[in-house]
Coordinates of C-alpha atoms in Angstrom, one line a residue:
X1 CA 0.0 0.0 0.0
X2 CA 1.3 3.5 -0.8
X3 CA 0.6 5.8 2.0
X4 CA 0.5 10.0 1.5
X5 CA 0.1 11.9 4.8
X6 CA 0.0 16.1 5.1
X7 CA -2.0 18.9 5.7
X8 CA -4.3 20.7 4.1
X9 CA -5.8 24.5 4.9
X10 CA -9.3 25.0 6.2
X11 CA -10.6 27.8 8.3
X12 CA -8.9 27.9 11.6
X13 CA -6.1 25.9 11.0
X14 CA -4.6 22.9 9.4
X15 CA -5.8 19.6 9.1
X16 CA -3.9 16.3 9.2
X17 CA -4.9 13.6 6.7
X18 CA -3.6 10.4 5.3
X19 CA -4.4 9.0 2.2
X20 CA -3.7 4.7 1.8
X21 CA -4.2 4.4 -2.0
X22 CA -6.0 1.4 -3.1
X23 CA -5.6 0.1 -7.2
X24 CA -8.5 -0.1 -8.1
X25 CA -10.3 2.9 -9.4
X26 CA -13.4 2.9 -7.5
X27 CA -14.5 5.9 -5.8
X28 CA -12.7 6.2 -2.6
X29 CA -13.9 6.2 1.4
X30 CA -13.7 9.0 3.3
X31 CA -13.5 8.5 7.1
X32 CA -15.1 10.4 9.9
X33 CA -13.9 9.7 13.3
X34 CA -15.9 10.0 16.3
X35 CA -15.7 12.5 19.3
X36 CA -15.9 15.4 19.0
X37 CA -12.2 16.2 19.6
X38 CA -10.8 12.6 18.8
X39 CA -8.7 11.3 15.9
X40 CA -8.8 8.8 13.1
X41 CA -6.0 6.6 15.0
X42 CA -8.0 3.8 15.7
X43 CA -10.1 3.9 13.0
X44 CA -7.3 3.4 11.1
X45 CA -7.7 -0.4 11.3
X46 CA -9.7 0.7 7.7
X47 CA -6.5 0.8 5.9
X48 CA -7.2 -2.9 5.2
X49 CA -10.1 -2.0 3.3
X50 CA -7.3 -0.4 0.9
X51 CA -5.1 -3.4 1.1
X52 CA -7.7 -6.3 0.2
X53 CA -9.9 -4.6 -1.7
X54 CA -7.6 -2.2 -3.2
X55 CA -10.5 1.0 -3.0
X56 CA -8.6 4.3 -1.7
X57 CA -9.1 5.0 2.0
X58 CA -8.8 9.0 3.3
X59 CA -8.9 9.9 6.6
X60 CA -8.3 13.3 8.4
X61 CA -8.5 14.0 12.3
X62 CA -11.3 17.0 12.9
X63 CA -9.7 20.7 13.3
X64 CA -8.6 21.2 17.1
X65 CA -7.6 17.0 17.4
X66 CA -5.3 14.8 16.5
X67 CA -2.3 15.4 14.3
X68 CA -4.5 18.8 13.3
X69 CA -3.1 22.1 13.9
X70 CA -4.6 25.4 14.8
X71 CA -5.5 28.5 17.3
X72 CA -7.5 26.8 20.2
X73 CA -10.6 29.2 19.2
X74 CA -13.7 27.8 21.1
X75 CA -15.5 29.7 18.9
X76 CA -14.1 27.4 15.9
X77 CA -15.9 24.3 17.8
X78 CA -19.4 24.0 16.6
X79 CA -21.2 21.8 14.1
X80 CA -21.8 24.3 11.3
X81 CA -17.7 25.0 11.2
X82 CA -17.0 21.2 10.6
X83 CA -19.6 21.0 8.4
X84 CA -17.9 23.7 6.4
X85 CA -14.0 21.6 7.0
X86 CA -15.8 18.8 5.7
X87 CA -16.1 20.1 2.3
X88 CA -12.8 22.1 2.3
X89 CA -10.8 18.3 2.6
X90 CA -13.2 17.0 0.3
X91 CA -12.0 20.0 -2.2
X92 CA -8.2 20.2 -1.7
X93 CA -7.9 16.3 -1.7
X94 CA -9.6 16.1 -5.1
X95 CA -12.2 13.7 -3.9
X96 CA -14.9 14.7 -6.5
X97 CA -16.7 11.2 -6.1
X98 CA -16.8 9.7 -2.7
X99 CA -18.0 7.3 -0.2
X100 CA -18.2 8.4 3.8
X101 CA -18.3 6.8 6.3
X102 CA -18.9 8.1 10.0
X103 CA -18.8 6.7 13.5
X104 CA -20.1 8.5 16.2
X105 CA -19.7 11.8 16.0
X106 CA -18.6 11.2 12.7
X107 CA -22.5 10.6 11.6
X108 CA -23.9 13.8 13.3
X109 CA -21.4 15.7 11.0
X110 CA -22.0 13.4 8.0
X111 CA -25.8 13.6 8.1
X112 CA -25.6 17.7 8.7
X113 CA -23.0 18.0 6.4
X114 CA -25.7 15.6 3.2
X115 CA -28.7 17.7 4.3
X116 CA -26.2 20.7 2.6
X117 CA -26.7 18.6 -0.6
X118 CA -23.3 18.4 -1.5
X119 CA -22.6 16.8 -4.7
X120 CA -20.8 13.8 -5.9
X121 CA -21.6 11.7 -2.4
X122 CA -22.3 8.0 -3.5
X123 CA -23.4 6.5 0.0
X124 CA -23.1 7.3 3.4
X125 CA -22.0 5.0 6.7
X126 CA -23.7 5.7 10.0
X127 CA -21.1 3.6 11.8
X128 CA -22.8 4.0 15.7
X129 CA -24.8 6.8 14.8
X130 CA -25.8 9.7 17.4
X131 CA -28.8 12.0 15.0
X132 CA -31.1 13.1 17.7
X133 CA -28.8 14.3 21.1
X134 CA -31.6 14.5 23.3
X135 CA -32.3 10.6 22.4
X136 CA -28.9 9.6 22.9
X137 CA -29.1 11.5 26.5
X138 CA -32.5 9.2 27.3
X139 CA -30.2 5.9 26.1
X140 CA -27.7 6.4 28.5
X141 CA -30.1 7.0 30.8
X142 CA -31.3 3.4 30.5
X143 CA -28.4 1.9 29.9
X144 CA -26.6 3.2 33.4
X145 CA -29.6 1.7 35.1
X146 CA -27.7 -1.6 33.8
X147 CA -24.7 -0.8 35.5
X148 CA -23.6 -2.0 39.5
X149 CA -25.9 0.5 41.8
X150 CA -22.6 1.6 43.6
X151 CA -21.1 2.8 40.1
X152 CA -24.6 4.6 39.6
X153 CA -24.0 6.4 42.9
X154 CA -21.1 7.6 42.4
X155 CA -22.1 8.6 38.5
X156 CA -24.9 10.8 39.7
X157 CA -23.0 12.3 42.8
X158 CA -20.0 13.5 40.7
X159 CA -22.7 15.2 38.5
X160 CA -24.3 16.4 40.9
X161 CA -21.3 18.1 42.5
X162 CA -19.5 19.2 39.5
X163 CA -16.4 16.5 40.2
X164 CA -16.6 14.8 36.6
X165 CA -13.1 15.2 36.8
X166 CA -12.7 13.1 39.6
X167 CA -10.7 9.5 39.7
X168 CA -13.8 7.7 41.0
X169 CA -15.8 9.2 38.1
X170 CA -13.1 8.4 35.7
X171 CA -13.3 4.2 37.2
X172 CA -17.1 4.6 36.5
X173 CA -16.6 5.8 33.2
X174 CA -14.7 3.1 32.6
X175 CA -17.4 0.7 34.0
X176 CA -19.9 2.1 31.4
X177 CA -17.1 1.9 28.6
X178 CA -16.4 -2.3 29.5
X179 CA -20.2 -2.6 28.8
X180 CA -21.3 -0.1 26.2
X181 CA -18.1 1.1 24.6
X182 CA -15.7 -1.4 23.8
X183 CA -16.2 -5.0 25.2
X184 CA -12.4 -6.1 24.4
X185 CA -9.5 -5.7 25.6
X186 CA -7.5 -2.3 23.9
X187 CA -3.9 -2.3 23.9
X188 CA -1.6 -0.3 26.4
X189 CA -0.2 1.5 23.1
X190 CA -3.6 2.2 21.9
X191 CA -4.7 3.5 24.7
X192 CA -2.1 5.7 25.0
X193 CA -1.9 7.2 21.7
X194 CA -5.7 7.8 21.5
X195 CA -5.5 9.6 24.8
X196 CA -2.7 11.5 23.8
X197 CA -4.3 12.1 20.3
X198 CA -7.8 13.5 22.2
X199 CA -8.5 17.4 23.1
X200 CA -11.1 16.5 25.5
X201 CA -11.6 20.5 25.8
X202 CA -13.2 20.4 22.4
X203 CA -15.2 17.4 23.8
X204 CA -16.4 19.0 26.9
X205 CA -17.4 22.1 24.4
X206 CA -19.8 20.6 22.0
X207 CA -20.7 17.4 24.2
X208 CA -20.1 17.7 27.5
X209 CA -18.1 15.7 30.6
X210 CA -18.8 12.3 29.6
X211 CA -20.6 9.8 26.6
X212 CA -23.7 10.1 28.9
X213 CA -24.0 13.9 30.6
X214 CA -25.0 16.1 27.3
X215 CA -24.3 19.4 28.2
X216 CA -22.0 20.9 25.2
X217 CA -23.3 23.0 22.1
X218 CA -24.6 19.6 20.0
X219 CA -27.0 18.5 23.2
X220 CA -30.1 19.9 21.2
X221 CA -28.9 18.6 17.8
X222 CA -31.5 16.5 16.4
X223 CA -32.1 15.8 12.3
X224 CA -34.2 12.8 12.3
X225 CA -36.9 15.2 11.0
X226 CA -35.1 15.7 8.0
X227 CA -33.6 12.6 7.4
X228 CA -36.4 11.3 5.3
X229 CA -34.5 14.0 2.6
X230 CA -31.2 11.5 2.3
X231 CA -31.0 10.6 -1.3
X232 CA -28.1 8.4 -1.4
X233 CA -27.7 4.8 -0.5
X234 CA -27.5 4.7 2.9
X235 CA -26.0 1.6 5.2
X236 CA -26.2 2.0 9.1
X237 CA -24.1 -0.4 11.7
X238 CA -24.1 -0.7 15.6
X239 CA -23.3 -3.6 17.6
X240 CA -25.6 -5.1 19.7
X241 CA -24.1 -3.7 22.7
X242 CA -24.1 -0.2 22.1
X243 CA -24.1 3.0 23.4
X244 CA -25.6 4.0 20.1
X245 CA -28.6 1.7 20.8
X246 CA -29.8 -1.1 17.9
X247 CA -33.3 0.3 18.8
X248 CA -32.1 3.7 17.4
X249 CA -30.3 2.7 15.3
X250 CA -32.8 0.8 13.8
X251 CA -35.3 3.7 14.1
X252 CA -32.8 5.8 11.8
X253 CA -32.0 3.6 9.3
X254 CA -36.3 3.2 8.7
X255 CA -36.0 7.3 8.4
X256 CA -33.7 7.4 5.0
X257 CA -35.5 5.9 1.8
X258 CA -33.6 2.2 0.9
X259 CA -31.4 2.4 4.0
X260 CA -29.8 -1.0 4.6
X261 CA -28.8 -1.9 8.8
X262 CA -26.7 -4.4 10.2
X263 CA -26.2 -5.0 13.6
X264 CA -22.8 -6.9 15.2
X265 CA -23.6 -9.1 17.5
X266 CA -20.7 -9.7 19.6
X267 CA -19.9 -5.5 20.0
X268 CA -20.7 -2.4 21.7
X269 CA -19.5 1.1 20.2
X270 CA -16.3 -0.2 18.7
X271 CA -17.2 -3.1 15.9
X272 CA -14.5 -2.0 13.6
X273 CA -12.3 -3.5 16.6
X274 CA -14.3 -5.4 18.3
X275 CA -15.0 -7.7 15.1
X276 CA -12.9 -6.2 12.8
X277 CA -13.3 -9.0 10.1
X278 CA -17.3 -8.9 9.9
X279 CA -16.9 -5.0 10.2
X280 CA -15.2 -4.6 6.9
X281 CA -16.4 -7.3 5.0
X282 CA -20.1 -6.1 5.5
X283 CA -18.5 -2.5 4.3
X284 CA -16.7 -3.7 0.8
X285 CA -19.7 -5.5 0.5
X286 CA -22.0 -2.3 0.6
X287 CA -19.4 -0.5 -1.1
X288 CA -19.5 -2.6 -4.2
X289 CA -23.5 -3.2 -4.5
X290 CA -23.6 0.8 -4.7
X291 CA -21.3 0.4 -7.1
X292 CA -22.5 -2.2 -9.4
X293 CA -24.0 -1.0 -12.9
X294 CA -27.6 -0.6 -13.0
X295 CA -29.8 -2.9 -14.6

């Protein structure tokens, strides 16, 4: 695999990307990590999609994370601006005709960013999708109920008293993570880098102190009224453990016309790690039925 990585201009700042070129000439896929204010690192288990498939993967990490540089503006950390950065690395890359896939985050910007009708789009991923914040907020509020009643406890307490930044609230977190974010084991090394990689500031800005408090600039984002206006081929993907619930998931995917879902049964948030092989076979395989010649 040949792999080009650099920066390109956007307003605020730079942005980090990294391009593994594929041989084959189909329309490449355009990655959307989660967050807000994470990178593409562990997404980055993609670049196999390039290497057995041989379509070109692209990835960049979101202005104000990651390998990006630029002023740390708060102002420069809201939807509409990324929205905007979307299409700047879409431009400067050259990638006229493109898949996207996001996770996370990564679908709340893809699905604001389609509703722009931008052209040239030939389907979308909602890889763990989060479309209607206020939603999201009453899953997690279920899905803490799930959890030991002394790491409740100590969950509503620190948010109670404003100590979200508090080792005991950090070991609950990491309760609800085992359970609803990623069910394996993540490496030392992984770990590391992805927490290195993070600006949790721009997280606590547009979401708020953790995956289940919603108090950040997106915690009233909700397009699932307008979602019925998608016009590309749509595929949505959770696993069966996840934050991003199959029941909303599942609710989404019946809001946008032809949309195909597949849920991974042995994953929470993380599928593309969590079952890595089923993740990216059931991708190519969507990939290539969009592109297949018409009848």
């Amino acid at each position: 695999m040949k792999i080009e990585e650099g920066f390109v201009d956007v307003t605020g700042g730079k942005v980090w990307y990294r391009r593994v070129k594929g041989e084959a000439t189909a329309a490449p896929l355009l990655v959307l990590h989660g967050g807000p204010g994470s990178s593409c690192y562990a997404l980055q288990r993609l670049d196999k999609l390039a290497e057995y498939t041989g379509r070109t993967v692209v990835y960049y990490d979101q202005l104000g994370a990651g390998r990006s540089k630029g002023p740390t503006d708060k102002a420069l950390w809201n939807l509409n601006r990324y929205v905007e950065e979307l299409g700047q690395v879409r431009e400067q890359l050259g990638l006229n005709e493109v898949h996207i896939l996001g996770h996370s985050w990564g679908t709340t910007l893809l699905a604001a960013y389609l509703l722009t009708k931008p052209d040239g789009v030939k389907s979308a991923i909602f890889s763990s999708p989060c479309l209607d914040a206020p939603r999201w907020a009453k899953d997690q509020e279920r899905l803490l109920k799930e959890l030991p009643e002394e790491t409740q406890a100590v969950i509503a307490r620190c948010e109670a008293d404003g100590t979200t930044d508090s080792e005991e609230y950090q070991q609950a977190m990491r309760v609800f993570a085992k359970n609803f974010v990623c069910r394996i084991e993540i490496s030392p090394e992984e770990r590391e880098i992805t927490s290195q990689l993070a600006n949790l500031e721009v997280y606590n800005t547009m979401w708020g102190p953790s995956e289940f408090c919603v108090t950040g600039n997106l915690k009233e984002f909700d397009c699932t009224p307008r979602l019925n206006e998608l016009r590309v081929p749509s595929l949505f993907l959770c696993g069966r453990f996840d934050e991003a619930t199959p029941e909303s998931t599942s609710y989404f995917s019946s809001l946008v016309p032809g949309a195909k879902l597949h849920i991974f049964e042995n994953s929470a948030h993380s599928p593309y790690r969590e079952q890595p092989k089923e993740y990216r076979k059931t991708v190519a395989e969507f990939l290539d039925e969009v592109e297949l010649p018409s009848n």
